[in-house]
mmCIF file of C-alpha atoms in Angstrom:
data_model
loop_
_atom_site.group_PDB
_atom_site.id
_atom_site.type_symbol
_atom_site.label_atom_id
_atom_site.label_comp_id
_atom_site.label_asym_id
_atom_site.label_seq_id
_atom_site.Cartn_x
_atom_site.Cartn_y
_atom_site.Cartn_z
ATOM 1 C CA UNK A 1 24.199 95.733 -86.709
ATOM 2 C CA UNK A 2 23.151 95.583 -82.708
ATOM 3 C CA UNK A 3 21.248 98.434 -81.154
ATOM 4 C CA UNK A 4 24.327 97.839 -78.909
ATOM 5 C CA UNK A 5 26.916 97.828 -81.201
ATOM 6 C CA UNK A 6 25.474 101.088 -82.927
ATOM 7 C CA UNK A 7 25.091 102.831 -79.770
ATOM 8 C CA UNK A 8 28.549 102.098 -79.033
ATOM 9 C CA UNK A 9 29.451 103.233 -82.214
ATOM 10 C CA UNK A 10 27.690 106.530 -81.552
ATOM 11 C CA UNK A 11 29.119 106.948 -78.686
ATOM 12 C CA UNK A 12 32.823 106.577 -79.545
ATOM 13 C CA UNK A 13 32.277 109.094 -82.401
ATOM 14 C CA UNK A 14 30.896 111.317 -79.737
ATOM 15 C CA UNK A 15 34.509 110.900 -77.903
ATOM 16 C CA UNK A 16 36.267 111.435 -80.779
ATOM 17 C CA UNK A 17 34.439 114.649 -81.838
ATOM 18 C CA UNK A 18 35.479 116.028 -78.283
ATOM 19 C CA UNK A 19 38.562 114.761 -78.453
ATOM 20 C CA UNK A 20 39.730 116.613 -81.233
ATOM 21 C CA UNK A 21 38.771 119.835 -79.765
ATOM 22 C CA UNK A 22 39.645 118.820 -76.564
ATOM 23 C CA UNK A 23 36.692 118.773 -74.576
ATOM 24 C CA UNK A 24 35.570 116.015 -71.983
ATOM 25 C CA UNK A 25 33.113 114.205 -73.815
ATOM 26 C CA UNK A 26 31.279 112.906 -69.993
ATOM 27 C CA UNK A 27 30.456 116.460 -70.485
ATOM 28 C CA UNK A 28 27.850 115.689 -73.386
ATOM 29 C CA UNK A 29 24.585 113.833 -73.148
ATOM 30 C CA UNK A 30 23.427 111.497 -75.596
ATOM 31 C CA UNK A 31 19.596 111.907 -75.613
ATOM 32 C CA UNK A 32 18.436 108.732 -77.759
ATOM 33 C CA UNK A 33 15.346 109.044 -80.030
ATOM 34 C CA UNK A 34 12.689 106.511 -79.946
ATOM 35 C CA UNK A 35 9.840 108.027 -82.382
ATOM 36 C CA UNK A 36 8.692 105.249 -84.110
ATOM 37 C CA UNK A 37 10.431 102.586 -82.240
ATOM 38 C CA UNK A 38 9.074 100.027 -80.453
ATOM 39 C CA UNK A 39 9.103 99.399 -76.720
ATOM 40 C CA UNK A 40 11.471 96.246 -77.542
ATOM 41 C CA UNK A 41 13.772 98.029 -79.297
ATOM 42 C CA UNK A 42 14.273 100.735 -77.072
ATOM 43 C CA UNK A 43 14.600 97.877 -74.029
ATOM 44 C CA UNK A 44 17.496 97.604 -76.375
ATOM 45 C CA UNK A 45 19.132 100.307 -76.000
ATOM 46 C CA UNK A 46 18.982 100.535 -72.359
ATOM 47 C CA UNK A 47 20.268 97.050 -71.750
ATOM 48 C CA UNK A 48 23.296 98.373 -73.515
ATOM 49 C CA UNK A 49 24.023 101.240 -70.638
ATOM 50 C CA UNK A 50 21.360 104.073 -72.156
ATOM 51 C CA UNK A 51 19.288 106.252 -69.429
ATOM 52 C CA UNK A 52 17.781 109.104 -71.063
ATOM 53 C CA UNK A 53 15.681 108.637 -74.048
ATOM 54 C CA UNK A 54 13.348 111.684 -75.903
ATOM 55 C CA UNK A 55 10.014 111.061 -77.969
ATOM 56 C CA UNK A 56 8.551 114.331 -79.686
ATOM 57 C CA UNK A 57 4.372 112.939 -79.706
ATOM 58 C CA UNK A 58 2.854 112.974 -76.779
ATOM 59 C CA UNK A 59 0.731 109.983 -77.485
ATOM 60 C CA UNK A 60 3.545 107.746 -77.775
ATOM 61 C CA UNK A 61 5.506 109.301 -75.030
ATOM 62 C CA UNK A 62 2.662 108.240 -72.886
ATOM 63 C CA UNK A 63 2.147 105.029 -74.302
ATOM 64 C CA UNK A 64 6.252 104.164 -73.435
ATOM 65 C CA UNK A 65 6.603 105.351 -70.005
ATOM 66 C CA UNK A 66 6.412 102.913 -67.642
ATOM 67 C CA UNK A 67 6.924 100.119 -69.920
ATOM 68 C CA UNK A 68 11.067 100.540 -69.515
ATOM 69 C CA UNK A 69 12.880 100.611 -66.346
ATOM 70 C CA UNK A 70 12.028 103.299 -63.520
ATOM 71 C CA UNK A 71 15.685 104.809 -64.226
ATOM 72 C CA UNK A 72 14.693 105.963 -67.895
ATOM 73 C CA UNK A 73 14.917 109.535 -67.992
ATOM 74 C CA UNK A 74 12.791 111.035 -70.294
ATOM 75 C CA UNK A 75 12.845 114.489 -72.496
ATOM 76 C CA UNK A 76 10.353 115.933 -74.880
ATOM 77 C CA UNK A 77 12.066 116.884 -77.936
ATOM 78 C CA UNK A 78 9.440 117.816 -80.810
ATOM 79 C CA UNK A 79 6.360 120.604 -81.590
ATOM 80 C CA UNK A 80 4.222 120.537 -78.378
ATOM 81 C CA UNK A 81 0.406 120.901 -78.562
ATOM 82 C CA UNK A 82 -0.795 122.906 -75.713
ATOM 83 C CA UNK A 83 -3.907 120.401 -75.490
ATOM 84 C CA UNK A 84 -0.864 117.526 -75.211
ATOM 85 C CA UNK A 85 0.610 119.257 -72.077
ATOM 86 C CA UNK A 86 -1.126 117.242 -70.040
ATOM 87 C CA UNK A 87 0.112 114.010 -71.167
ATOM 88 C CA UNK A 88 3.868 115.373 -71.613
ATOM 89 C CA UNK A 89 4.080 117.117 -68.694
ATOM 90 C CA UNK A 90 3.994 114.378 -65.769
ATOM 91 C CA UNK A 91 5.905 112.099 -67.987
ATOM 92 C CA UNK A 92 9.032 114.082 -68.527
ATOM 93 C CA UNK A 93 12.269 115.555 -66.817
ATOM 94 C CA UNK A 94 12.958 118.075 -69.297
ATOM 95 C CA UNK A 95 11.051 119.922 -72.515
ATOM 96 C CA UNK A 96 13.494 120.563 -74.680
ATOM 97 C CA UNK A 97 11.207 122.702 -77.158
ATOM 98 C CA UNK A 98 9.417 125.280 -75.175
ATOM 99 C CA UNK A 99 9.080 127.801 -78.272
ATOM 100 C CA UNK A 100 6.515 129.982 -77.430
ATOM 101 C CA UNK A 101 4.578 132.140 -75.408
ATOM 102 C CA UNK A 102 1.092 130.113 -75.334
ATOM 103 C CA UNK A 103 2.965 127.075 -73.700
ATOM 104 C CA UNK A 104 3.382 129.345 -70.499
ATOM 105 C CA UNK A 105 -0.128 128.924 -69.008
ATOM 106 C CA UNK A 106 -0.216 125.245 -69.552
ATOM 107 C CA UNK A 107 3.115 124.354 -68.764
ATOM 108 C CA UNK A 108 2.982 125.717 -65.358
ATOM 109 C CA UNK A 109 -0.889 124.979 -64.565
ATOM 110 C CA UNK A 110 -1.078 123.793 -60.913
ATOM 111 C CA UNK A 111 2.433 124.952 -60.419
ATOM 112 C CA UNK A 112 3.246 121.527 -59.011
ATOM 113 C CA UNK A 113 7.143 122.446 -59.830
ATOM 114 C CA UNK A 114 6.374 121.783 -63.745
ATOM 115 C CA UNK A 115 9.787 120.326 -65.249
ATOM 116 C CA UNK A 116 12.590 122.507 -66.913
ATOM 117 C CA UNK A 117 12.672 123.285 -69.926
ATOM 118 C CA UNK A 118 15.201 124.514 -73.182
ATOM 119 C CA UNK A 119 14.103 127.515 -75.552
ATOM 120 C CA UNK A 120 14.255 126.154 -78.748
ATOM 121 C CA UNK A 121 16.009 128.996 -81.209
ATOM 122 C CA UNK A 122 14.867 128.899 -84.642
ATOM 123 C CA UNK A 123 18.498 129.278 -85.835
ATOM 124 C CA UNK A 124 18.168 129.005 -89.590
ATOM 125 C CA UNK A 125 14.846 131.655 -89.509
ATOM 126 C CA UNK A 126 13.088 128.816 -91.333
ATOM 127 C CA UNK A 127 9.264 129.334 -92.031
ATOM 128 C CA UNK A 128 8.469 126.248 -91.443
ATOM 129 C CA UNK A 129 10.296 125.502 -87.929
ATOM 130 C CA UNK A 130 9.307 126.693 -84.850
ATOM 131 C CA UNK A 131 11.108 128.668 -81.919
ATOM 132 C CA UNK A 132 12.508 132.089 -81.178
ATOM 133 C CA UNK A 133 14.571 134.285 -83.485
ATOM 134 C CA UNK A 134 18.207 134.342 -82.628
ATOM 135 C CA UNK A 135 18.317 137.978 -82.170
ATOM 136 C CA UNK A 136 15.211 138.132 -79.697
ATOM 137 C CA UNK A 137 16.696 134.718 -77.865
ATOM 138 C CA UNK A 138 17.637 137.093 -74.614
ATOM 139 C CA UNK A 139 14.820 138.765 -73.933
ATOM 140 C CA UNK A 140 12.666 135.881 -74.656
ATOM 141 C CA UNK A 141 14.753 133.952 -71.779
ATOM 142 C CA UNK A 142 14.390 136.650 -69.435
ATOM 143 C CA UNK A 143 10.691 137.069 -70.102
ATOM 144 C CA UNK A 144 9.596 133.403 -69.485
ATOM 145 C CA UNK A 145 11.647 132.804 -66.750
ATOM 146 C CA UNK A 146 10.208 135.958 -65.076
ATOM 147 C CA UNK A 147 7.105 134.229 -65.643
ATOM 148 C CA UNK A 148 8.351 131.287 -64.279
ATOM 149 C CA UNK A 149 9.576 128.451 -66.660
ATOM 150 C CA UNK A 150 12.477 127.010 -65.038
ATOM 151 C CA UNK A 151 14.959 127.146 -68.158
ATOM 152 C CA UNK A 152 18.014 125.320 -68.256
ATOM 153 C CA UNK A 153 19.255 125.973 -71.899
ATOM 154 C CA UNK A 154 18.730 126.330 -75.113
ATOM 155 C CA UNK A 155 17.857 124.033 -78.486
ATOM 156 C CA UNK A 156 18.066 124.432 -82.123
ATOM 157 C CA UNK A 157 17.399 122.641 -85.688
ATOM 158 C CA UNK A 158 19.483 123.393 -88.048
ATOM 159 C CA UNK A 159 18.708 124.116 -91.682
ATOM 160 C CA UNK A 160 19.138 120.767 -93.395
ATOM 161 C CA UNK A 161 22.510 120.942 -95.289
ATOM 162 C CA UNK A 162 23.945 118.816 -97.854
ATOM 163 C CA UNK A 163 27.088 117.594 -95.362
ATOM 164 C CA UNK A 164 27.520 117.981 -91.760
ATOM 165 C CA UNK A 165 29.861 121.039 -92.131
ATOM 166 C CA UNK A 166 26.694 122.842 -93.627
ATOM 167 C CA UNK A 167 25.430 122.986 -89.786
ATOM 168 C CA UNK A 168 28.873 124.888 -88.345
ATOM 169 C CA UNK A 169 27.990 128.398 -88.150
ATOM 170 C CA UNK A 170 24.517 127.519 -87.335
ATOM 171 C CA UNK A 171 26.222 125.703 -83.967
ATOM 172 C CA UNK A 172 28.728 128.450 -83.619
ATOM 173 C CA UNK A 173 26.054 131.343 -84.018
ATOM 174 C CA UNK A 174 24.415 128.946 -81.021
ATOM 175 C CA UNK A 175 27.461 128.766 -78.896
ATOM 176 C CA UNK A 176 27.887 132.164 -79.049
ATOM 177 C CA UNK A 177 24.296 132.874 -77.661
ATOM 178 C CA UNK A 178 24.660 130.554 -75.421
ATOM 179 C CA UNK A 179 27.883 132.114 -73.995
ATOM 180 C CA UNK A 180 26.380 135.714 -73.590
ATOM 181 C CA UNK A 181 23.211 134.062 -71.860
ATOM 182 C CA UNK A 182 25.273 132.512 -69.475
ATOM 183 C CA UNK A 183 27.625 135.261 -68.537
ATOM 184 C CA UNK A 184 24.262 137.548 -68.226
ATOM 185 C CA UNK A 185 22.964 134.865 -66.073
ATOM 186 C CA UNK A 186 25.806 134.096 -64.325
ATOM 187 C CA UNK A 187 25.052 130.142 -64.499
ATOM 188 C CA UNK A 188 26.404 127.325 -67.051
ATOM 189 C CA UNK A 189 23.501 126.613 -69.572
ATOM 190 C CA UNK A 190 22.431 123.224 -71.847
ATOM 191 C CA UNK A 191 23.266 123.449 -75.652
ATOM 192 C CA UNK A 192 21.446 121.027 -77.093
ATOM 193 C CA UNK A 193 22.152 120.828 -80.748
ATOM 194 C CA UNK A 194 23.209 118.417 -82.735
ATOM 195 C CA UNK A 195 21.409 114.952 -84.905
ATOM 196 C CA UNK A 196 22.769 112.181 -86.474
ATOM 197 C CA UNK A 197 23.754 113.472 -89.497
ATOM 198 C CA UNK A 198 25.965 116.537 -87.646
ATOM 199 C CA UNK A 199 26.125 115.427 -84.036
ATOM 200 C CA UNK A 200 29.688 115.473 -84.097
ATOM 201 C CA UNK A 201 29.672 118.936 -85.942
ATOM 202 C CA UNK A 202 27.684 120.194 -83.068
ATOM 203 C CA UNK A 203 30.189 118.245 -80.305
ATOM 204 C CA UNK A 204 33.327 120.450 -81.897
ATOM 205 C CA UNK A 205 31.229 123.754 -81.803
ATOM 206 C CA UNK A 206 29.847 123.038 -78.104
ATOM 207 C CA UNK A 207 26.780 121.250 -77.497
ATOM 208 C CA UNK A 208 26.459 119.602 -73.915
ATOM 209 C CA UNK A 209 23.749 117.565 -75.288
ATOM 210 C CA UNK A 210 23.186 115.446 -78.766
ATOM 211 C CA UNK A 211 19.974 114.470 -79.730
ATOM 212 C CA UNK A 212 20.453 110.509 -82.113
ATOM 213 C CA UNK A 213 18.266 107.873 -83.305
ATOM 214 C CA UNK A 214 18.643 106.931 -86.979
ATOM 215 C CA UNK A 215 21.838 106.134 -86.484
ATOM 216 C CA UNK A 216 21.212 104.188 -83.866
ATOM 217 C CA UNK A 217 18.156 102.209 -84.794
ATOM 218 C CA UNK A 218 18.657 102.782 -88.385
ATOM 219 C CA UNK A 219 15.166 103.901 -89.858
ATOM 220 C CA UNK A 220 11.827 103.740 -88.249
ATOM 221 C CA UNK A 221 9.855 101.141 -88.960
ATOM 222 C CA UNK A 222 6.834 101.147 -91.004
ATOM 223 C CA UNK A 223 4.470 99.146 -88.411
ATOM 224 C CA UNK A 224 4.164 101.771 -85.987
ATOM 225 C CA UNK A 225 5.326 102.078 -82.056
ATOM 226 C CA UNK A 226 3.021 100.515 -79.975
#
């Protein structure tokens, strides 16, 4: 199957999922994954009507800028290195995994209006992931942005699950932070939750923006990205 044809697919099950709870589905963004893909493949992907693409290594988010189209918007969506700031920063409209306090310095060095950013919730309280616990999520958001990270939202990982309806309360524990955050706030917020295997899971329980690439590319190829 296409890159095309995929992405179409993905996107109609996208409108379907927000259909059936009868949300606008213009109202979620499809952030496409390219780790591991090549530059060709990804050319793909935007020839078929896709703008805003996410890599989660700084290396080969700085290798791929500038070799698609100027209207490629571009997020950050994995573990970021404070000594890879510098090469994610610049590059990027949006971090969607600012998960912890020793990003703060970094991120905002120069203070040349560093990009936005999500806090990324460590939903599932999972050793091995990274982000805030759910239950410190507010205070956490209040504290960065008083030390001025611009943040538009908030992210999560789910615990991997054995079907798609293993992620629900994970996404409705989310929406429901969410929706306190932004009546303390007093501003609409990003939810971005939500993979291949339980994007449309994460469409029914609220996220504004979906995070895809297996199913679009299928899996990453064993050559590398360059």
């Amino acid at each position: 199957m296409s890159v095309g044809v995929s992405l179409g697919d993905v996107r109609q099950r996208m409108a379907s999922a927000a259909g059936r709870v009868g949300r606008n589905v213009e109202d979620v963004e499809l952030v496409v994954i390219g780790k591991g893909q090549p530059v060709s493949v990804l050319q793909q992907a935007f020839d078929a009507g896709q703008r805003i693409f996410g890599e989660n290594r700084g290396q080969e988010l700085a290798s791929k800028v500038g070799r698609l189209p100027g209207e490629v918007r571009w997020h950050f969506v994995g573990p970021l290195q404070t000594n890879k700031v510098r090469l994610v920063r610049p590059r990027v409209e949006l971090l969607q995994s600012f998960d912890r306090d020793r990003l703060i310095k970094p991120w905002l060095r120069g203070d040349d209006r560093a990009p936005p950013a999500l806090l990324q919730v460590n939903i599932g309280m999972e050793a091995q992931k990274h982000g805030v616990p759910p239950d410190l999520v507010l205070q956490t958001f209040d504290r960065w942005e008083s030390a001025g990270i611009r943040l538009n939202g908030i992210m999560a990982i789910p615990p991997l699950g054995r079907t798609p309806e293993a992620s629900r309360p994970y996404f409705a524990r989310m929406r429901d932070i969410a929706d306190r955050l932004s009546v303390r706030l007093g501003r609409d917020l990003a939810l971005s939750m939500g993979m291949t295997d339980d994007f449309e899971v994460a469409i029914e329980e609220g996220s504004t923006m979906v995070r895809v690439g297996r199913a679009i590319f299928g899996r990453r190829p064993t050559v590398g990205w360059t």
